[in-house]
Amino acid sequence: MKNLRTYLLALFSTVVFALPVFGSDTIVADTARFRHLKSPFIMSLTLGKQFHTGGRPDALVFGDRKSVNTEMSLRMAGFFNRFVGAYGQIDVCGDPWKRDWQPVPGLDFVESDLKCGIGFLFSWAISAGAIFRYEVQRWQFFGRVGIGTRSLAYDDKYAYPAMEVDNTLEAATEYYRAERYLGRFIIDGGLTFGYRTSKYVSIIMDVNYRHRIGGADEVVLSKMCVADGNDWYSDTDPVLERRSFKTKAFGNELVVLIGAQLQCDLSGRKKAKKQAQKPVKK
């Protein structure tokens, strides 16, 4: 929470000192320049901080999430009229884990081949839904609500004990297998506060909140025995003992970002197209 207060204070100070500049006579143009767009198309790119607001379950079993992470967001929206439209959004942030999980303390686990490569480097979220807009002179206000999916980089990860002997089970006939399932579906909501510096450009601040939906996150730990005739681990090996650990602590995130927004009015293009198609009277 200390990091969140510090970050919000810095954003507030930036806005307070920037507004006199944006509102100065050197930038103010005629009223027509900042008239309300009837059916705008907007695209924004923002950068900021993601704050994990969920709880902290057993870090060894589930892994330890970072409290603060850097996030970048790209959003596009089209409006049916001056007030209501639809949006799509992609969010990308760095590796969310401060410390990886270790379901069986003291055992050296190795990852399966199912989660290799770029998935370890970042996590992402994709959402879409309805967006609402209201403008007062050069100020812009947007509200959003949608649904989506996300990844925490290590979803559905499998792990097995490391073997000292290659391609043989001389080291052990009993072993542990750990599976982690993290919920993917989210409800995404947010507010955007914008200030138009020109007809096509705005400076904006986003405040977003993601809340996971669905069942609990789960780690399943199984003690297994190598089946007769197998010379390596197999999904068909018999289970001697199975334990399950559940939590809903990973899903909630508060995100605060600042950036720029581009906007154009689609209603003018539609009107010009209709006029071009209208037959000329002789």
mmCIF file of C-alpha atoms in Angstrom:
data_model
loop_
_atom_site.group_PDB
_atom_site.id
_atom_site.type_symbol
_atom_site.label_atom_id
_atom_site.label_comp_id
_atom_site.label_asym_id
_atom_site.label_seq_id
_atom_site.Cartn_x
_atom_site.Cartn_y
_atom_site.Cartn_z
ATOM 1 C CA MET A 1 0.000 0.000 0.000
ATOM 2 C CA LYS A 2 2.928 2.358 0.608
ATOM 3 C CA ASN A 3 4.059 1.894 -3.002
ATOM 4 C CA LEU A 4 0.513 2.586 -4.225
ATOM 5 C CA ARG A 5 0.219 5.842 -2.218
ATOM 6 C CA THR A 6 3.601 7.031 -3.452
ATOM 7 C CA TYR A 7 2.717 6.303 -7.073
ATOM 8 C CA LEU A 8 -0.685 8.041 -6.864
ATOM 9 C CA LEU A 9 0.899 11.090 -5.201
ATOM 10 C CA ALA A 10 3.441 11.341 -8.015
ATOM 11 C CA LEU A 11 0.672 11.127 -10.647
ATOM 12 C CA PHE A 12 -1.392 13.797 -8.882
ATOM 13 C CA SER A 13 1.596 16.156 -8.692
ATOM 14 C CA THR A 14 2.298 15.660 -12.403
ATOM 15 C CA VAL A 15 -1.288 16.530 -13.330
ATOM 16 C CA VAL A 16 -1.399 19.588 -11.046
ATOM 17 C CA PHE A 17 1.784 21.096 -12.479
ATOM 18 C CA ALA A 18 0.957 20.144 -16.076
ATOM 19 C CA LEU A 19 -2.525 21.630 -16.294
ATOM 20 C CA PRO A 20 -1.413 25.289 -16.190
ATOM 21 C CA VAL A 21 0.779 24.536 -19.178
ATOM 22 C CA PHE A 22 -1.930 22.765 -21.154
ATOM 23 C CA GLY A 23 -4.403 25.476 -20.260
ATOM 24 C CA SER A 24 -2.195 28.408 -21.220
ATOM 25 C CA ASP A 25 -3.047 30.866 -23.995
ATOM 26 C CA THR A 26 -0.323 29.420 -26.205
ATOM 27 C CA ILE A 27 -2.331 26.211 -26.649
ATOM 28 C CA VAL A 28 -5.928 27.426 -26.410
ATOM 29 C CA ALA A 29 -7.618 27.440 -29.820
ATOM 30 C CA ASP A 30 -11.082 28.397 -31.008
ATOM 31 C CA THR A 31 -14.098 26.513 -29.707
ATOM 32 C CA ALA A 32 -14.631 24.650 -32.977
ATOM 33 C CA ARG A 33 -11.232 23.003 -32.638
ATOM 34 C CA PHE A 34 -12.340 21.195 -29.474
ATOM 35 C CA ARG A 35 -15.965 20.565 -30.349
ATOM 36 C CA HIS A 36 -17.394 17.227 -29.230
ATOM 37 C CA LEU A 37 -16.788 14.357 -31.626
ATOM 38 C CA LYS A 38 -20.065 12.739 -32.675
ATOM 39 C CA SER A 39 -18.926 9.150 -33.339
ATOM 40 C CA PRO A 40 -15.208 8.992 -32.532
ATOM 41 C CA PHE A 41 -12.710 6.213 -32.987
ATOM 42 C CA ILE A 42 -10.007 6.313 -30.316
ATOM 43 C CA MET A 43 -6.733 4.509 -29.720
ATOM 44 C CA SER A 44 -4.640 4.884 -26.577
ATOM 45 C CA LEU A 45 -1.264 3.674 -25.355
ATOM 46 C CA THR A 46 -0.483 3.901 -21.642
ATOM 47 C CA LEU A 47 2.238 2.803 -19.246
ATOM 48 C CA GLY A 48 2.045 2.449 -15.483
ATOM 49 C CA LYS A 49 2.034 0.200 -12.446
ATOM 50 C CA GLN A 50 0.028 -2.886 -11.561
ATOM 51 C CA PHE A 51 -0.707 -3.455 -7.860
ATOM 52 C CA HIS A 52 -1.591 -6.953 -6.672
ATOM 53 C CA THR A 53 -4.543 -6.513 -4.289
ATOM 54 C CA GLY A 54 -5.225 -10.197 -3.568
ATOM 55 C CA GLY A 55 -4.058 -12.144 -0.549
ATOM 56 C CA ARG A 56 -0.877 -14.155 -0.160
ATOM 57 C CA PRO A 57 -1.397 -17.916 0.158
ATOM 58 C CA ASP A 58 1.392 -20.360 0.924
ATOM 59 C CA ALA A 59 4.278 -19.066 -1.226
ATOM 60 C CA LEU A 60 5.954 -22.467 -1.418
ATOM 61 C CA VAL A 61 2.835 -24.181 -2.744
ATOM 62 C CA PHE A 62 1.522 -21.463 -5.093
ATOM 63 C CA GLY A 63 4.491 -19.170 -5.628
ATOM 64 C CA ASP A 64 4.974 -15.598 -4.395
ATOM 65 C CA ARG A 65 3.513 -12.818 -6.578
ATOM 66 C CA LYS A 66 5.135 -9.408 -6.903
ATOM 67 C CA SER A 67 3.275 -6.640 -5.094
ATOM 68 C CA VAL A 68 4.039 -4.091 -7.843
ATOM 69 C CA ASN A 69 4.734 -4.697 -11.524
ATOM 70 C CA THR A 70 5.089 -2.570 -14.664
ATOM 71 C CA GLU A 71 2.252 -2.768 -17.193
ATOM 72 C CA MET A 72 1.623 -1.402 -20.700
ATOM 73 C CA SER A 73 -1.851 -1.185 -22.214
ATOM 74 C CA LEU A 74 -3.163 -0.703 -25.768
ATOM 75 C CA ARG A 75 -6.862 0.059 -26.212
ATOM 76 C CA MET A 76 -9.050 0.781 -29.251
ATOM 77 C CA ALA A 77 -12.688 1.843 -29.159
ATOM 78 C CA GLY A 78 -15.378 2.879 -31.600
ATOM 79 C CA PHE A 79 -18.517 4.799 -30.638
ATOM 80 C CA PHE A 80 -22.002 4.308 -32.049
ATOM 81 C CA ASN A 81 -22.936 7.839 -30.957
ATOM 82 C CA ARG A 82 -21.573 10.561 -28.664
ATOM 83 C CA PHE A 83 -21.907 8.482 -25.510
ATOM 84 C CA VAL A 84 -21.811 4.684 -26.056
ATOM 85 C CA GLY A 85 -19.374 2.404 -27.857
ATOM 86 C CA ALA A 86 -17.389 -0.830 -27.719
ATOM 87 C CA TYR A 87 -13.716 -1.372 -26.882
ATOM 88 C CA GLY A 88 -10.967 -3.985 -27.064
ATOM 89 C CA GLN A 89 -7.865 -3.920 -24.886
ATOM 90 C CA ILE A 90 -4.548 -5.743 -24.577
ATOM 91 C CA ASP A 91 -2.460 -5.471 -21.385
ATOM 92 C CA VAL A 92 1.097 -6.752 -21.030
ATOM 93 C CA CYS A 93 3.267 -6.771 -17.908
ATOM 94 C CA GLY A 94 6.502 -8.346 -16.746
ATOM 95 C CA ASP A 95 7.029 -11.663 -14.990
ATOM 96 C CA PRO A 96 4.456 -11.596 -12.140
ATOM 97 C CA TRP A 97 6.380 -13.923 -9.843
ATOM 98 C CA LYS A 98 8.837 -12.786 -7.223
ATOM 99 C CA ARG A 99 9.574 -16.380 -6.240
ATOM 100 C CA ASP A 100 8.526 -19.548 -8.012
ATOM 101 C CA TRP A 101 6.566 -22.315 -6.358
ATOM 102 C CA GLN A 102 8.184 -25.287 -4.615
ATOM 103 C CA PRO A 103 5.372 -27.708 -3.755
ATOM 104 C CA VAL A 104 7.623 -30.242 -1.965
ATOM 105 C CA PRO A 105 10.311 -28.470 0.088
ATOM 106 C CA GLY A 106 13.677 -30.169 -0.186
ATOM 107 C CA LEU A 107 13.006 -31.807 -3.558
ATOM 108 C CA ASP A 108 14.608 -30.496 -6.720
ATOM 109 C CA PHE A 109 11.789 -30.133 -9.254
ATOM 110 C CA VAL A 110 12.238 -29.662 -12.983
ATOM 111 C CA GLU A 111 9.655 -28.209 -15.350
ATOM 112 C CA SER A 112 7.982 -30.158 -18.080
ATOM 113 C CA ASP A 113 8.369 -29.214 -21.729
ATOM 114 C CA LEU A 114 4.821 -27.826 -21.876
ATOM 115 C CA LYS A 115 5.698 -24.307 -20.710
ATOM 116 C CA CYS A 116 8.899 -23.158 -22.359
ATOM 117 C CA GLY A 117 10.047 -19.997 -24.098
ATOM 118 C CA ILE A 118 8.270 -16.654 -24.239
ATOM 119 C CA GLY A 119 5.545 -17.563 -21.736
ATOM 120 C CA PHE A 120 8.049 -17.210 -18.916
ATOM 121 C CA LEU A 121 8.928 -13.608 -19.763
ATOM 122 C CA PHE A 122 5.628 -11.783 -19.285
ATOM 123 C CA SER A 123 1.943 -12.128 -18.489
ATOM 124 C CA TRP A 124 -0.953 -10.646 -20.430
ATOM 125 C CA ALA A 125 -4.683 -9.891 -20.364
ATOM 126 C CA ILE A 126 -7.185 -9.395 -23.195
ATOM 127 C CA SER A 127 -10.633 -7.903 -22.617
ATOM 128 C CA ALA A 128 -13.544 -6.399 -24.541
ATOM 129 C CA GLY A 129 -16.805 -4.747 -23.597
ATOM 130 C CA ALA A 130 -18.811 -1.529 -23.464
ATOM 131 C CA ILE A 131 -17.360 1.963 -23.075
ATOM 132 C CA PHE A 132 -19.174 5.153 -22.050
ATOM 133 C CA ARG A 133 -18.029 8.713 -22.794
ATOM 134 C CA TYR A 134 -18.753 12.224 -21.555
ATOM 135 C CA GLU A 135 -16.976 15.480 -22.410
ATOM 136 C CA VAL A 136 -16.909 18.925 -20.784
ATOM 137 C CA GLN A 137 -15.037 21.406 -22.934
ATOM 138 C CA ARG A 138 -11.519 19.910 -23.211
ATOM 139 C CA TRP A 139 -12.020 17.375 -20.408
ATOM 140 C CA GLN A 140 -12.923 13.775 -21.262
ATOM 141 C CA PHE A 141 -14.345 11.063 -19.015
ATOM 142 C CA PHE A 142 -14.665 7.393 -19.990
ATOM 143 C CA GLY A 143 -16.078 4.430 -18.113
ATOM 144 C CA ARG A 144 -15.562 0.797 -19.167
ATOM 145 C CA VAL A 145 -16.803 -2.641 -18.214
ATOM 146 C CA GLY A 146 -15.976 -5.898 -19.982
ATOM 147 C CA ILE A 147 -14.916 -9.500 -19.687
ATOM 148 C CA GLY A 148 -11.716 -11.171 -20.774
ATOM 149 C CA THR A 149 -8.979 -13.695 -20.194
ATOM 150 C CA ARG A 150 -5.469 -13.479 -18.844
ATOM 151 C CA SER A 151 -2.330 -15.459 -18.167
ATOM 152 C CA LEU A 152 0.033 -15.411 -15.215
ATOM 153 C CA ALA A 153 2.891 -16.830 -17.319
ATOM 154 C CA TYR A 154 3.020 -20.220 -15.559
ATOM 155 C CA ASP A 155 -0.516 -21.489 -15.981
ATOM 156 C CA ASP A 156 -0.989 -25.273 -15.975
ATOM 157 C CA LYS A 157 2.645 -25.922 -15.156
ATOM 158 C CA TYR A 158 3.786 -29.492 -14.583
ATOM 159 C CA ALA A 159 6.843 -30.473 -12.571
ATOM 160 C CA TYR A 160 8.682 -33.688 -11.741
ATOM 161 C CA PRO A 161 11.591 -34.545 -9.460
ATOM 162 C CA ALA A 162 14.989 -34.221 -11.120
ATOM 163 C CA MET A 163 16.760 -37.491 -11.909
ATOM 164 C CA GLU A 164 20.458 -38.080 -11.493
ATOM 165 C CA VAL A 165 20.483 -40.857 -14.099
ATOM 166 C CA ASP A 166 19.416 -40.077 -17.673
ATOM 167 C CA ASN A 167 16.500 -42.025 -19.190
ATOM 168 C CA THR A 168 16.305 -44.609 -16.462
ATOM 169 C CA LEU A 169 14.491 -45.036 -13.171
ATOM 170 C CA GLU A 170 17.331 -46.534 -11.215
ATOM 171 C CA ALA A 171 17.190 -43.465 -8.936
ATOM 172 C CA ALA A 172 13.627 -43.959 -7.672
ATOM 173 C CA THR A 173 10.353 -45.723 -8.387
ATOM 174 C CA GLU A 174 8.186 -43.297 -6.403
ATOM 175 C CA TYR A 175 7.992 -39.614 -7.255
ATOM 176 C CA TYR A 176 5.853 -36.473 -6.918
ATOM 177 C CA ARG A 177 4.005 -34.637 -9.640
ATOM 178 C CA ALA A 178 2.698 -31.085 -9.145
ATOM 179 C CA GLU A 179 0.097 -29.337 -11.300
ATOM 180 C CA ARG A 180 -0.929 -25.711 -10.926
ATOM 181 C CA TYR A 181 -4.177 -24.352 -12.386
ATOM 182 C CA LEU A 182 -4.736 -20.594 -12.291
ATOM 183 C CA GLY A 183 -8.059 -19.012 -13.257
ATOM 184 C CA ARG A 184 -8.017 -17.302 -16.647
ATOM 185 C CA PHE A 185 -11.325 -15.406 -16.823
ATOM 186 C CA ILE A 186 -11.733 -11.858 -15.500
ATOM 187 C CA ILE A 187 -14.147 -8.973 -15.207
ATOM 188 C CA ASP A 188 -12.385 -5.797 -16.300
ATOM 189 C CA GLY A 189 -13.556 -2.316 -15.336
ATOM 190 C CA GLY A 190 -11.988 1.101 -15.412
ATOM 191 C CA LEU A 191 -12.134 4.883 -15.598
ATOM 192 C CA THR A 192 -10.209 7.198 -17.889
ATOM 193 C CA PHE A 193 -9.645 10.913 -17.312
ATOM 194 C CA GLY A 194 -8.439 12.824 -20.375
ATOM 195 C CA TYR A 195 -7.447 16.346 -21.349
ATOM 196 C CA ARG A 196 -7.435 17.311 -25.041
ATOM 197 C CA THR A 197 -4.252 19.118 -26.056
ATOM 198 C CA SER A 198 -5.368 19.278 -29.704
ATOM 199 C CA LYS A 199 -8.199 18.119 -31.909
ATOM 200 C CA TYR A 200 -6.714 14.654 -32.271
ATOM 201 C CA VAL A 201 -4.552 14.139 -29.148
ATOM 202 C CA SER A 202 -5.340 13.814 -25.446
ATOM 203 C CA ILE A 203 -3.261 13.198 -22.330
ATOM 204 C CA ILE A 204 -5.012 10.526 -20.250
ATOM 205 C CA MET A 205 -4.837 8.703 -16.932
ATOM 206 C CA ASP A 206 -6.325 5.204 -16.620
ATOM 207 C CA VAL A 207 -7.467 3.525 -13.411
ATOM 208 C CA ASN A 208 -8.326 -0.130 -14.104
ATOM 209 C CA TYR A 209 -9.406 -3.001 -11.903
ATOM 210 C CA ARG A 210 -9.395 -6.697 -12.814
ATOM 211 C CA HIS A 211 -11.328 -9.238 -10.793
ATOM 212 C CA ARG A 212 -11.026 -12.942 -11.503
ATOM 213 C CA ILE A 213 -14.162 -15.039 -11.917
ATOM 214 C CA GLY A 214 -14.700 -18.786 -11.846
ATOM 215 C CA GLY A 215 -13.427 -21.503 -9.540
ATOM 216 C CA ALA A 216 -10.534 -21.283 -7.121
ATOM 217 C CA ASP A 217 -6.892 -21.492 -8.182
ATOM 218 C CA GLU A 218 -5.548 -24.932 -7.343
ATOM 219 C CA VAL A 219 -2.322 -26.863 -6.896
ATOM 220 C CA VAL A 220 -2.640 -30.645 -7.071
ATOM 221 C CA LEU A 221 0.243 -32.600 -5.560
ATOM 222 C CA SER A 222 0.321 -36.321 -6.339
ATOM 223 C CA LYS A 223 2.635 -39.005 -5.010
ATOM 224 C CA MET A 224 2.964 -41.533 -7.822
ATOM 225 C CA CYS A 225 4.628 -44.857 -8.552
ATOM 226 C CA VAL A 226 6.233 -45.823 -11.848
ATOM 227 C CA ALA A 227 4.056 -48.435 -13.566
ATOM 228 C CA ASP A 228 5.489 -51.853 -14.312
ATOM 229 C CA GLY A 229 7.271 -51.917 -17.637
ATOM 230 C CA ASN A 230 7.823 -48.131 -17.812
ATOM 231 C CA ASP A 231 11.359 -46.781 -17.838
ATOM 232 C CA TRP A 232 10.339 -43.134 -17.311
ATOM 233 C CA TYR A 233 7.537 -41.042 -15.767
ATOM 234 C CA SER A 234 4.116 -41.389 -17.395
ATOM 235 C CA ASP A 235 0.638 -39.862 -17.060
ATOM 236 C CA THR A 236 -0.675 -43.398 -16.654
ATOM 237 C CA ASP A 237 1.389 -44.128 -13.522
ATOM 238 C CA PRO A 238 -0.753 -45.105 -10.524
ATOM 239 C CA VAL A 239 -1.397 -42.448 -7.847
ATOM 240 C CA LEU A 240 -0.480 -43.431 -4.288
ATOM 241 C CA GLU A 241 -1.593 -40.205 -2.600
ATOM 242 C CA ARG A 242 -3.112 -36.915 -3.812
ATOM 243 C CA ARG A 243 -3.497 -33.568 -2.059
ATOM 244 C CA SER A 244 -5.201 -30.383 -3.266
ATOM 245 C CA PHE A 245 -4.548 -26.758 -2.220
ATOM 246 C CA LYS A 246 -6.969 -23.986 -3.258
ATOM 247 C CA THR A 247 -7.019 -20.178 -3.120
ATOM 248 C CA LYS A 248 -8.641 -17.168 -4.803
ATOM 249 C CA ALA A 249 -5.836 -14.780 -3.924
ATOM 250 C CA PHE A 250 -4.211 -14.319 -7.324
ATOM 251 C CA GLY A 251 -6.953 -12.677 -9.336
ATOM 252 C CA ASN A 252 -7.403 -9.076 -8.206
ATOM 253 C CA GLU A 253 -5.266 -6.282 -9.636
ATOM 254 C CA LEU A 254 -5.435 -2.475 -9.513
ATOM 255 C CA VAL A 255 -3.659 -0.737 -12.399
ATOM 256 C CA VAL A 256 -2.829 2.983 -12.702
ATOM 257 C CA LEU A 257 -1.411 4.239 -16.008
ATOM 258 C CA ILE A 258 -0.739 7.464 -17.898
ATOM 259 C CA GLY A 259 -0.262 7.984 -21.627
ATOM 260 C CA ALA A 260 -1.633 9.453 -24.838
ATOM 261 C CA GLN A 261 -4.846 9.005 -26.772
ATOM 262 C CA LEU A 262 -5.508 9.580 -30.481
ATOM 263 C CA GLN A 263 -9.030 10.283 -31.704
ATOM 264 C CA CYS A 264 -10.830 10.983 -34.960
ATOM 265 C CA ASP A 265 -14.476 11.541 -35.847
ATOM 266 C CA LEU A 266 -15.974 8.796 -38.021
ATOM 267 C CA SER A 267 -19.293 10.613 -38.494
ATOM 268 C CA GLY A 268 -17.672 13.193 -40.781
ATOM 269 C CA ARG A 269 -16.310 10.491 -43.078
ATOM 270 C CA LYS A 270 -19.692 8.765 -43.304
ATOM 271 C CA LYS A 271 -21.379 12.072 -44.157
ATOM 272 C CA ALA A 272 -18.820 12.873 -46.855
ATOM 273 C CA LYS A 273 -19.235 9.379 -48.326
ATOM 274 C CA LYS A 274 -23.017 9.765 -48.545
ATOM 275 C CA GLN A 275 -22.686 13.139 -50.221
ATOM 276 C CA ALA A 276 -20.237 11.671 -52.747
ATOM 277 C CA GLN A 277 -22.700 8.888 -53.589
ATOM 278 C CA LYS A 278 -25.652 11.290 -53.946
ATOM 279 C CA PRO A 279 -26.590 11.803 -57.611
ATOM 280 C CA VAL A 280 -26.024 15.260 -59.017
ATOM 281 C CA LYS A 281 -29.149 17.063 -60.288
ATOM 282 C CA LYS A 282 -28.966 18.407 -63.810
#
